[in-house]
Amino acid sequence: QVQLVESGGGLVQPGGSLRLSCAVFGWSLDGLRRDAKTIGWFRQAPGREREGVSCLTSYDGRTYYSDSVTGRATISADDVKNTVTLQMSNLKPDDTATYYCAALPLYGSRCPTITIYDSDVRGQGTQVTVSS
């Protein structure tokens, strides 16, 4: 069973940046790909619906972002560190949420649409608070 551990959250002022990391344990990123899985990010804020934020499909190099973070987020994978990173800039108070990474199917529509199921393996989350 793959295990995911998020880190990098914190308190940041509006306009600031954060680098969120998802460390993968139990599988290499290459092993996940060969098992037709990839890593995506989603967030959950109190009183708000879960929102898929970003995903990447390594076989074609494509990355996907929600409308709310497009232009302000970059997802990348580091096979040496076995991590998937979400770099976010120009943060806004609406970005305040707990951010999670999850293992998603590599093929099909769920990664491009960043659709998260309750059954998807995910980490414990990292809190991001954007406030002055």
CSV table of N, CA and C in Angstrom, one decimal, residues 35-83:
chain,number,residue,atom,x,y,z
A,35,ASP,N,2.1,0.9,-12.3
A,35,ASP,CA,0.9,0.4,-11.8
A,35,ASP,C,-0.3,1.3,-12.2
A,36,ALA,N,-0.1,2.2,-13.1
A,36,ALA,CA,-1.1,3.0,-13.7
A,36,ALA,C,-1.7,4.0,-12.7
A,37,LYS,N,-0.8,4.5,-11.8
A,37,LYS,CA,-1.3,5.5,-10.9
A,37,LYS,C,-0.4,6.8,-11.0
A,38,THR,N,-1.0,7.9,-10.5
A,38,THR,CA,-0.2,9.1,-10.5
A,38,THR,C,-0.6,9.8,-9.2
A,39,ILE,N,0.0,11.0,-9.0
A,39,ILE,CA,-0.3,11.8,-7.8
A,39,ILE,C,-1.0,13.1,-8.1
A,40,GLY,N,-2.0,13.4,-7.4
A,40,GLY,CA,-2.7,14.7,-7.6
A,40,GLY,C,-2.8,15.4,-6.3
A,41,TRP,N,-3.2,16.6,-6.3
A,41,TRP,CA,-3.4,17.4,-5.1
A,41,TRP,C,-4.9,17.9,-5.0
A,42,PHE,N,-5.4,17.9,-3.8
A,42,PHE,CA,-6.7,18.6,-3.6
A,42,PHE,C,-6.7,19.3,-2.3
A,43,ARG,N,-7.7,20.1,-2.1
A,43,ARG,CA,-7.8,20.9,-0.8
A,43,ARG,C,-9.2,20.8,-0.3
A,44,GLN,N,-9.3,21.0,1.0
A,44,GLN,CA,-10.5,21.0,1.7
A,44,GLN,C,-10.5,22.1,2.7
A,45,ALA,N,-11.5,23.0,2.6
A,45,ALA,CA,-11.6,24.1,3.6
A,45,ALA,C,-12.9,23.9,4.4
A,46,PRO,N,-12.9,24.3,5.6
A,46,PRO,CA,-14.2,24.2,6.4
A,46,PRO,C,-15.3,24.8,5.7
A,47,GLY,N,-16.4,24.1,5.6
A,47,GLY,CA,-17.6,24.7,5.0
A,47,GLY,C,-17.6,24.7,3.5
A,48,ARG,N,-16.6,24.2,2.9
A,48,ARG,CA,-16.5,24.3,1.4
A,48,ARG,C,-16.3,22.9,0.9
A,49,GLU,N,-16.7,22.7,-0.4
A,49,GLU,CA,-16.5,21.4,-1.0
A,49,GLU,C,-15.1,21.1,-1.3
A,50,ARG,N,-14.8,19.8,-1.3
A,50,ARG,CA,-13.4,19.4,-1.7
A,50,ARG,C,-13.1,19.9,-3.1
A,51,GLU,N,-11.9,20.4,-3.3
A,51,GLU,CA,-11.6,20.9,-4.6
A,51,GLU,C,-10.3,20.3,-5.2
A,52,GLY,N,-10.4,19.6,-6.3
A,52,GLY,CA,-9.2,19.1,-6.9
A,52,GLY,C,-8.3,20.3,-7.4
A,53,VAL,N,-7.0,20.3,-7.1
A,53,VAL,CA,-6.2,21.5,-7.4
A,53,VAL,C,-5.3,21.2,-8.6
A,54,SER,N,-4.6,20.0,-8.6
A,54,SER,CA,-3.6,19.8,-9.7
A,54,SER,C,-3.4,18.3,-9.8
A,55,CYS,N,-2.9,17.9,-11.0
A,55,CYS,CA,-2.5,16.6,-11.3
A,55,CYS,C,-1.6,16.5,-12.4
A,56,LEU,N,-0.8,15.5,-12.6
A,56,LEU,CA,0.1,15.4,-13.7
A,56,LEU,C,0.1,14.0,-14.2
A,57,THR,N,0.2,13.9,-15.6
A,57,THR,CA,0.2,12.6,-16.3
A,57,THR,C,1.6,12.5,-16.9
A,58,SER,N,2.4,11.7,-16.3
A,58,SER,CA,3.9,11.6,-16.7
A,58,SER,C,4.1,11.1,-18.1
A,59,TYR,N,3.2,10.2,-18.6
A,59,TYR,CA,3.4,9.6,-19.9
A,59,TYR,C,3.4,10.6,-21.0
A,60,ASP,N,2.7,11.7,-20.8
A,60,ASP,CA,2.7,12.7,-21.9
A,60,ASP,C,3.2,14.1,-21.4
A,61,GLY,N,3.6,14.1,-20.1
A,61,GLY,CA,4.1,15.4,-19.6
A,61,GLY,C,3.1,16.4,-19.3
A,62,ARG,N,1.8,16.1,-19.3
A,62,ARG,CA,0.8,17.1,-19.1
A,62,ARG,C,0.5,17.4,-17.7
A,63,THR,N,0.2,18.6,-17.4
A,63,THR,CA,-0.2,19.0,-16.0
A,63,THR,C,-1.5,19.7,-16.1
A,64,TYR,N,-2.3,19.5,-15.0
A,64,TYR,CA,-3.6,20.0,-15.0
A,64,TYR,C,-3.8,20.8,-13.7
A,65,TYR,N,-4.6,21.9,-13.8
A,65,TYR,CA,-4.9,22.8,-12.7
A,65,TYR,C,-6.3,23.2,-12.6
A,66,SER,N,-6.8,23.4,-11.4
A,66,SER,CA,-8.2,24.0,-11.3
A,66,SER,C,-8.1,25.4,-11.8
A,67,ASP,N,-9.3,25.9,-12.2
A,67,ASP,CA,-9.4,27.3,-12.6
A,67,ASP,C,-8.9,28.3,-11.5
A,68,SER,N,-9.1,27.9,-10.3
A,68,SER,CA,-8.8,28.8,-9.2
A,68,SER,C,-7.3,29.0,-8.9
A,69,VAL,N,-6.5,28.0,-9.4
A,69,VAL,CA,-5.1,28.2,-9.2
A,69,VAL,C,-4.3,28.3,-10.5
A,70,THR,N,-4.9,28.2,-11.6
A,70,THR,CA,-4.2,28.3,-12.9
A,70,THR,C,-3.4,29.6,-13.0
A,71,GLY,N,-2.2,29.4,-13.3
A,71,GLY,CA,-1.3,30.6,-13.4
A,71,GLY,C,-0.6,30.9,-12.1
A,72,ARG,N,-1.0,30.2,-11.0
A,72,ARG,CA,-0.3,30.5,-9.7
A,72,ARG,C,0.3,29.2,-9.1
A,73,ALA,N,0.1,28.1,-9.8
A,73,ALA,CA,0.5,26.8,-9.3
A,73,ALA,C,1.3,26.1,-10.3
A,74,THR,N,2.3,25.3,-9.8
A,74,THR,CA,3.1,24.4,-10.7
A,74,THR,C,3.3,23.1,-10.0
A,75,ILE,N,2.9,22.0,-10.6
A,75,ILE,CA,3.1,20.7,-10.1
A,75,ILE,C,4.3,20.0,-10.8
A,76,SER,N,5.1,19.3,-10.0
A,76,SER,CA,6.2,18.6,-10.6
A,76,SER,C,6.6,17.4,-9.8
A,77,ALA,N,7.2,16.4,-10.5
A,77,ALA,CA,7.6,15.2,-9.8
A,77,ALA,C,9.1,15.0,-9.8
A,78,ASP,N,9.7,14.6,-8.7
A,78,ASP,CA,11.1,14.3,-8.6
A,78,ASP,C,11.3,12.9,-8.3
A,79,ASP,N,11.7,12.1,-9.3
A,79,ASP,CA,11.9,10.7,-9.1
A,79,ASP,C,13.0,10.3,-8.1
A,80,VAL,N,14.0,11.2,-8.0
A,80,VAL,CA,15.1,10.9,-7.1
A,80,VAL,C,14.7,11.0,-5.7
A,81,LYS,N,13.9,12.1,-5.4
A,81,LYS,CA,13.4,12.3,-4.0
A,81,LYS,C,12.1,11.6,-3.8
A,82,ASN,N,11.6,11.0,-4.8
A,82,ASN,CA,10.3,10.3,-4.7
A,82,ASN,C,9.2,11.2,-4.1
A,83,THR,N,9.1,12.4,-4.6
A,83,THR,CA,8.2,13.4,-4.1
A,83,THR,C,7.5,14.1,-5.3
